[in-house]
Short mmCIF file of C-alpha atoms in Angstrom, two decimals:
data_model
loop_
_atom_site.label_atom_id
_atom_site.label_comp_id
_atom_site.label_asym_id
_atom_site.label_seq_id
_atom_site.Cartn_x
_atom_site.Cartn_y
_atom_site.Cartn_z
CA MET A 579 -28.95 40.05 31.15
CA ALA A 580 -31.61 37.95 29.45
CA ALA A 581 -34.96 39.32 28.50
CA SER A 582 -37.87 37.31 29.69
CA ALA A 583 -38.69 36.33 26.18
CA THR A 584 -35.49 34.40 25.60
CA ALA A 585 -34.98 30.83 26.60
CA THR A 586 -31.82 28.95 27.23
CA ILE A 587 -31.49 25.69 25.42
CA SER A 588 -28.75 23.27 26.15
CA LEU A 589 -28.23 21.86 22.77
CA CYS A 590 -25.81 19.09 23.14
CA SER A 591 -28.23 16.63 24.57
CA SER A 592 -30.89 17.18 21.98
CA PHE A 593 -28.84 16.44 18.91
CA ALA A 594 -28.47 12.80 19.56
CA THR A 595 -26.66 11.87 16.39
CA HIS A 596 -23.43 13.56 17.33
CA CYS A 597 -23.39 13.66 21.06
CA LYS A 598 -21.46 10.52 21.68
CA ILE A 599 -17.76 11.04 21.61
CA SER A 600 -16.38 8.49 19.22
CA GLN A 601 -13.12 8.04 17.48
CA ASN A 602 -14.42 8.12 13.93
CA LEU A 603 -14.97 11.78 13.34
CA GLN A 604 -16.30 12.28 9.86
CA THR A 605 -16.20 15.96 9.32
CA LEU A 606 -15.58 15.99 5.64
CA ALA A 607 -18.91 17.51 4.69
CA THR A 608 -18.03 21.14 4.55
CA HIS A 609 -20.08 23.63 2.70
CA PHE A 610 -17.74 26.55 2.54
CA SER A 611 -15.32 27.48 -0.19
CA PHE A 612 -11.76 28.02 0.77
CA PRO A 613 -10.65 31.52 -0.10
CA SER A 614 -7.72 31.32 2.23
CA LEU A 615 -5.87 29.16 -0.30
CA SER A 616 -4.59 32.26 -2.00
CA SER A 617 -3.39 33.99 1.09
CA SER A 618 -2.08 31.06 3.02
CA SER A 619 1.45 31.94 2.04
CA SER A 620 1.18 35.34 3.56
CA HIS A 621 0.26 34.10 6.98
CA LYS A 622 2.64 33.64 9.70
CA LEU A 623 4.31 30.58 10.93
CA SER A 624 7.39 32.44 11.94
CA SER A 625 6.12 35.75 13.16
CA CYS A 626 4.95 34.41 16.46
CA SER A 627 6.03 37.12 18.84
CA LEU A 628 3.53 37.54 21.62
CA ARG A 629 0.68 37.65 19.16
CA ARG A 630 -1.96 35.14 20.24
CA PRO A 631 -4.89 34.47 18.73
CA THR A 632 -4.39 36.01 15.36
CA PHE A 633 -7.89 35.63 13.96
CA PRO A 634 -9.17 39.04 12.89
CA LEU A 635 -12.00 40.44 14.93
CA LEU A 636 -13.61 42.90 12.62
CA ILE A 637 -14.49 40.77 9.63
CA LYS A 638 -17.79 38.94 9.81
CA SER A 639 -17.46 35.72 7.87
CA SER A 640 -19.87 33.18 6.62
CA GLU A 641 -17.88 30.41 8.18
CA SER A 642 -15.58 31.38 10.95
CA ASP A 643 -12.64 29.51 9.48
CA SER A 644 -12.57 31.39 6.26
CA ALA A 645 -12.30 34.63 8.11
CA VAL A 646 -8.59 34.23 8.42
CA VAL A 647 -8.10 35.60 4.93
CA VAL A 648 -7.64 39.16 6.13
CA GLU A 649 -4.76 40.48 8.16
CA ALA A 650 -5.17 40.32 11.90
CA GLU A 651 -6.69 43.32 13.56
CA PHE A 652 -4.71 42.67 16.69
CA GLN A 653 -1.51 43.57 14.94
CA ALA A 654 -2.66 47.13 14.43
CA PRO A 655 -2.97 48.59 17.95
CA GLU A 656 0.43 47.49 19.22
CA PRO A 657 2.86 49.23 16.85
CA GLU A 658 0.97 52.49 17.15
CA ALA A 659 1.19 52.61 20.91
CA GLY A 660 4.93 53.27 20.65
CA PRO A 661 5.20 56.70 19.04
CA ASP A 662 2.26 58.03 21.03
CA ASP A 663 4.25 58.68 24.14
CA SER A 664 6.57 61.18 22.52
CA GLU A 665 3.94 63.11 20.59
CA PRO A 666 2.26 66.18 22.03
CA ALA A 667 -1.30 65.72 23.11
CA ALA A 668 -2.78 67.52 20.13
CA LEU A 669 -1.41 64.95 17.72
CA GLN A 670 -2.40 61.98 19.77
CA VAL A 671 -5.87 61.96 18.36
CA VAL A 672 -4.46 61.21 14.95
CA GLU A 673 -2.03 58.58 16.12
CA THR A 674 -4.49 56.14 17.64
CA PRO A 675 -7.07 55.40 15.01
CA SER A 676 -7.48 51.72 15.65
CA SER A 677 -7.94 51.52 19.40
CA GLU A 678 -11.54 52.59 19.05
CA ALA A 679 -13.14 49.22 19.69
CA PRO A 680 -13.22 48.10 23.33
CA LYS A 681 -10.52 45.47 23.73
CA ARG A 682 -12.32 42.23 24.15
CA GLU A 683 -10.37 39.35 25.51
CA GLN A 684 -8.55 37.64 22.70
CA LEU A 685 -9.66 34.11 22.80
CA PHE A 686 -10.96 31.49 20.46
CA GLY A 687 -12.43 28.06 20.80
CA VAL A 688 -13.06 25.00 18.70
CA VAL A 689 -16.61 23.77 19.08
CA MET A 690 -18.35 20.84 17.50
CA ILE A 691 -21.83 21.41 16.12
CA GLY A 692 -23.78 19.08 13.93
CA GLY A 693 -20.81 16.79 13.42
CA ARG A 694 -18.58 19.58 12.16
CA GLN A 695 -15.95 21.55 14.01
CA TYR A 696 -15.79 25.31 13.90
CA ILE A 697 -13.27 27.80 15.21
CA VAL A 698 -15.33 30.38 17.08
CA ILE A 699 -14.47 33.83 18.37
CA PRO A 700 -16.81 35.84 20.58
CA GLY A 701 -18.64 38.45 18.59
CA ARG A 702 -18.72 36.70 15.23
CA PHE A 703 -21.30 34.54 13.61
CA ILE A 704 -21.10 31.16 11.96
CA TYR A 705 -23.45 29.17 9.79
CA THR A 706 -24.21 25.68 11.01
CA GLN A 707 -26.59 22.92 10.10
CA ARG A 708 -30.18 23.72 10.89
CA LEU A 709 -30.80 23.42 14.61
CA LYS A 710 -34.25 22.03 15.06
CA GLY A 711 -36.23 23.48 17.89
CA ALA A 712 -34.26 26.71 18.09
CA ASN A 713 -36.14 29.89 17.43
CA VAL A 714 -34.72 33.27 16.60
CA ASN A 715 -33.13 35.08 19.55
CA ASP A 716 -32.78 31.94 21.57
CA LYS A 717 -29.75 31.62 23.76
CA ILE A 718 -27.80 28.48 23.17
CA VAL A 719 -25.10 26.75 25.16
CA LEU A 720 -22.72 24.51 23.25
CA ASN A 721 -20.92 21.99 25.36
CA LYS A 722 -18.63 20.16 23.00
CA VAL A 723 -15.68 22.49 23.25
CA LEU A 724 -12.56 20.77 21.99
CA LEU A 725 -9.98 23.49 22.48
CA VAL A 726 -9.84 26.96 23.97
CA GLY A 727 -7.02 29.34 23.28
CA THR A 728 -6.32 32.61 25.01
CA LYS A 729 -3.54 35.09 24.62
CA THR A 730 -1.17 33.23 26.84
CA SER A 731 -2.36 29.66 27.19
CA THR A 732 -4.12 26.86 25.42
CA TYR A 733 -6.58 24.44 26.91
CA ILE A 734 -6.54 21.27 24.86
CA GLY A 735 -9.45 18.97 25.50
CA LYS A 736 -9.12 15.20 25.62
CA PRO A 737 -11.48 15.07 23.91
CA VAL A 738 -13.51 17.87 25.48
CA VAL A 739 -12.55 20.73 27.77
CA THR A 740 -14.64 19.87 30.82
CA ASN A 741 -17.16 22.44 31.97
CA ALA A 742 -16.36 24.72 29.09
CA ALA A 743 -19.33 26.19 27.31
CA VAL A 744 -19.79 28.43 24.34
CA HIS A 745 -22.76 30.76 24.60
CA ALA A 746 -24.43 31.82 21.42
CA VAL A 747 -27.60 33.43 20.18
CA VAL A 748 -29.59 32.16 17.23
CA GLU A 749 -29.83 34.93 14.69
CA GLU A 750 -31.52 33.46 11.72
CA GLN A 751 -32.83 30.17 10.37
CA GLY A 752 -32.32 30.30 6.67
CA LEU A 753 -31.28 28.35 3.63
CA ASN A 754 -27.96 27.96 1.90
CA ASP A 755 -27.49 29.13 -1.67
CA LYS A 756 -29.16 26.98 -4.27
CA VAL A 757 -27.16 24.13 -5.67
CA VAL A 758 -28.27 22.67 -8.98
CA VAL A 759 -28.15 18.89 -8.93
CA PHE A 760 -28.06 17.85 -12.57
CA LYS A 761 -27.91 14.17 -13.39
CA TYR A 762 -27.28 13.11 -16.94
CA LYS A 763 -26.56 9.86 -18.69
CA LYS A 764 -25.35 10.09 -22.23
CA LYS A 765 -27.20 8.39 -25.08
CA LYS A 766 -29.89 7.15 -22.72
CA ASN A 767 -32.15 10.18 -22.68
CA TYR A 768 -31.82 10.56 -18.94
CA ARG A 769 -31.74 14.04 -17.48
CA ARG A 770 -32.78 15.13 -14.05
CA ASN A 771 -32.58 18.73 -12.97
CA ILE A 772 -33.14 19.37 -9.27
CA GLY A 773 -32.43 22.42 -7.18
CA HIS A 774 -31.45 22.08 -3.57
CA ARG A 775 -31.19 24.54 -0.70
CA GLN A 776 -29.86 23.13 2.50
CA PRO A 777 -31.36 24.64 5.67
CA ASN A 778 -28.89 26.36 7.92
CA THR A 779 -28.83 28.42 11.09
CA ARG A 780 -26.79 31.49 11.73
CA ILE A 781 -25.64 31.81 15.30
CA ARG A 782 -23.66 34.59 16.87
CA ILE A 783 -21.15 33.66 19.50
CA THR A 784 -21.37 35.75 22.64
CA ALA A 785 -18.96 34.20 25.13
CA ILE A 786 -16.71 31.28 25.91
CA THR A 787 -16.72 30.34 29.58
CA GLY A 788 -15.81 27.65 31.98
CA TYR A 789 -12.37 26.74 30.76
CA GLN A 790 -10.30 28.30 33.52
CA ASP A 791 -9.98 25.28 35.74
CA TYR A 792 -8.82 22.94 33.07
CA PRO A 793 -5.10 22.12 32.88
CA ALA A 794 -3.57 24.44 30.38
CA VAL A 795 -0.46 24.69 28.32
CA THR A 796 0.95 28.12 29.00
CA LEU A 797 3.27 30.19 26.95
CA GLU A 798 6.50 30.85 28.79
CA SER A 799 7.70 33.86 26.93
CA MET B 755 -34.63 24.63 -18.83
CA ASN B 756 -35.32 27.35 -21.26
CA LYS B 757 -32.81 29.29 -23.25
CA GLY B 758 -32.62 32.22 -20.88
CA LYS B 759 -31.49 30.05 -18.03
CA ILE B 760 -28.99 28.27 -20.22
CA PHE B 761 -27.41 31.51 -21.33
CA LYS B 762 -27.29 32.73 -17.79
CA LEU B 763 -25.36 29.66 -16.78
CA ALA B 764 -23.15 29.94 -19.85
CA LYS B 765 -21.63 33.26 -18.92
CA GLY B 766 -17.90 33.31 -19.37
CA PHE B 767 -17.77 30.32 -21.65
CA ARG B 768 -15.42 30.33 -24.56
CA GLY B 769 -16.39 31.13 -28.10
CA ARG B 770 -19.84 30.28 -29.38
CA ALA B 771 -20.69 28.37 -26.26
CA LYS B 772 -21.87 31.53 -24.60
CA ASN B 773 -23.88 32.82 -27.55
CA CYS B 774 -25.37 30.00 -29.57
CA ILE B 775 -28.00 27.86 -27.94
CA ARG B 776 -27.09 24.56 -29.50
CA ILE B 777 -23.53 24.74 -28.33
CA ALA B 778 -24.33 26.44 -25.07
CA ARG B 779 -26.81 23.77 -24.08
CA GLU B 780 -24.20 21.06 -24.43
CA ARG B 781 -21.56 23.00 -22.57
CA VAL B 782 -23.90 23.93 -19.77
CA GLU B 783 -24.99 20.36 -19.32
CA LYS B 784 -21.38 19.33 -19.15
CA ALA B 785 -20.65 22.08 -16.66
CA LEU B 786 -23.45 20.94 -14.42
CA GLN B 787 -22.24 17.37 -14.57
CA TYR B 788 -18.79 18.51 -13.58
CA SER B 789 -20.13 20.50 -10.70
CA TYR B 790 -22.07 17.47 -9.45
CA ARG B 791 -18.95 15.35 -9.61
CA ASP B 792 -16.70 17.98 -8.15
CA ARG B 793 -18.84 18.69 -5.14
CA ARG B 794 -17.81 15.23 -4.12
CA THR B 795 -14.18 15.53 -5.08
CA LYS B 796 -13.92 18.89 -3.34
CA LYS B 797 -14.29 17.13 -0.04
CA ARG B 798 -11.42 14.82 -0.92
CA ASP B 799 -9.24 17.64 -2.20
CA MET B 800 -9.81 19.72 0.88
CA ARG B 801 -8.83 16.89 3.15
CA SER B 802 -5.69 16.31 1.16
CA LEU B 803 -4.83 19.99 1.41
CA TRP B 804 -5.35 20.01 5.14
CA ILE B 805 -3.11 17.01 5.52
CA GLN B 806 -0.38 18.68 3.50
CA ARG B 807 -0.60 21.76 5.66
CA ILE B 808 -0.52 19.80 8.89
CA ASN B 809 2.46 17.87 7.59
CA ALA B 810 4.31 21.06 6.82
CA GLY B 811 3.46 22.49 10.20
CA THR B 812 4.58 19.49 12.17
CA ARG B 813 7.81 18.95 10.26
CA ILE B 814 8.96 22.32 11.42
CA HIS B 815 8.95 20.84 14.89
CA GLY B 816 10.59 17.62 13.82
CA VAL B 817 7.53 15.39 13.70
CA ASN B 818 5.92 13.99 10.60
CA TYR B 819 2.23 13.82 9.92
CA GLY B 820 1.75 10.11 10.53
CA ASN B 821 3.35 10.09 13.94
CA PHE B 822 1.63 13.32 14.85
CA MET B 823 -1.82 11.95 14.13
CA HIS B 824 -0.97 8.71 15.89
CA GLY B 825 0.02 10.65 18.98
CA LEU B 826 -3.18 12.67 18.88
CA MET B 827 -5.30 9.56 18.54
CA LYS B 828 -3.54 8.03 21.50
CA GLU B 829 -4.27 11.08 23.59
CA ASN B 830 -7.90 11.07 22.49
CA ILE B 831 -7.72 14.56 21.03
CA GLN B 832 -10.48 14.76 18.47
CA LEU B 833 -9.69 17.86 16.52
CA ASN B 834 -10.24 17.28 12.86
CA ARG B 835 -7.82 18.02 10.08
CA LYS B 836 -9.55 21.17 9.01
CA VAL B 837 -9.12 22.76 12.42
CA LEU B 838 -5.60 21.41 12.80
CA SER B 839 -4.54 22.97 9.53
CA GLU B 840 -6.03 26.31 10.56
CA LEU B 841 -4.22 26.14 13.87
CA SER B 842 -0.96 25.28 12.17
CA MET B 843 -1.28 28.38 10.03
CA HIS B 844 -2.60 30.94 12.46
CA GLU B 845 -2.02 29.71 15.98
CA PRO B 846 1.58 28.57 16.07
CA HIS B 847 1.79 28.35 19.83
CA SER B 848 -1.28 26.21 20.21
CA PHE B 849 -0.07 24.03 17.39
CA LYS B 850 3.33 23.62 18.98
CA SER B 851 1.72 22.52 22.22
CA LEU B 852 -0.28 19.96 20.25
CA VAL B 853 2.89 18.69 18.62
CA ASP B 854 4.53 18.39 22.02
CA ILE B 855 1.62 16.43 23.39
CA SER B 856 1.73 14.13 20.41
CA ARG B 857 5.47 13.66 20.68
CA SER B 858 5.25 12.72 24.31
CA ALA B 859 2.43 10.29 23.60
CA PHE B 860 4.13 8.65 20.67
CA PRO B 861 7.83 9.31 20.35
CA GLY B 862 8.35 7.74 16.98
CA ASN B 863 10.54 10.36 15.47
CA LYS B 864 13.99 9.81 16.83
CA ASN B 865 15.55 9.69 13.40
CA VAL B 866 13.72 12.43 11.60
CA VAL B 867 16.27 14.83 10.21
CA PRO B 868 14.90 18.26 9.37
CA ALA B 869 15.16 19.13 5.71
CA PRO B 870 18.39 20.97 4.92
CA GLN B 871 17.95 24.70 4.93
CA LYS B 872 17.85 25.96 1.38
CA LYS B 873 20.09 28.94 0.92
CA GLY B 874 18.44 31.97 -0.51
CA LEU B 875 19.92 34.71 -2.63
CA GLN B 876 21.30 36.39 0.47
CA ILE B 877 24.47 34.36 0.18
CA LEU B 878 25.36 36.22 -2.96
CA VAL B 879 25.13 39.60 -1.33
#
C-alpha cells in the first residue's frame, strides 16, 4: 500500500486555527469563480430517480464544487445497458462505450479544510490553502467530515461524522494565479501597484472511510 | 507600469481605450480599482446567490430559508451555504433529508402554502 518514503500526517490537530468546532463558520473567503451559474438551470431538482451522487467523475476541476458544470457521467452507463441484451454479441462492443472505467463506489463527502468546506469525491483533486508541513506525496487524513453521501444513504454529521476520515495525497504545493492589488486615490497622487500570489496546495482524494457505523438517512425507494 | 503592460490589460476595451495610451491608462486604472472593490463584493454576491438557491430548494419541500437554517443551527449541523446550495442542486435526496431534519428540529412552517403552480402552455394544447 504505502511506499516507505511516504508518511501519514493527521492534519486536523496541526491546524489549530480551525480545529475547534464553533458555531460561527466564516467560509466566505472563496477563491474560485462560479461557472456553474450558467448551467444551474439545466441541473436536476426533479430528475431524481435512483441517481445518487450526480457529481461527474471524469472531469478534473480546480475546485471540486465547480466541477458540477458538466453532465453527470453516471447517467451514461445506465441507459445503454438496456438495448445490449437484445443485440447479437458482435454489436455489443459498439453498444457499451462508456463502461470502460472500473465502477468506483459513488460517494461524496463534505470536508472542512483551512476553514473552508469542500465537496470531495474519491479520485479528484482540489486546491486548498497551503498546508504547512506537508511535502509532496505525503498521505493525509482529514478528520472534519461533515457529511458523507453514498448511492443509497446519507450520513449527516452533527457537526462531524464520527470516525469518518478522508484520505488524500498531496500532489503539489504551488501558488494561485496572480492578482493585481491596485490602490488609487484620486487627486492625491496616491497609487500602489502590488501583485499577490496566494500559496495553495493541490491534494488528490483517494478514499473516504469510516462512515459506515454512523446513523444514516437511507433512501427508501 | 509601462505602456506594454497597460495595453495588455486594456484588451477588449471600447474605442480608443484599447489603442491610445492616455485613454487606456485611465481606463486600466479604473478597471483595476473595480477589480479590487469587486473581489470583496464577490464574496457578498456569492453568499446571496447561495441563499437564494437554498431558499428555492427548501420551498419545494414546504420550508422557507429562515426556518430551515434555524433548524440546522439547532441540530448543530455546520454545513455552510455554499455546500448547501450545491446539495440542493445536485443531491436532491441528501437535501431532502436535511430539510426533514430541520423541520423536525424546528417546526415553524405550519402555515406555509406552496406557491400556486403556474400553468404552462400545455393547457392550450
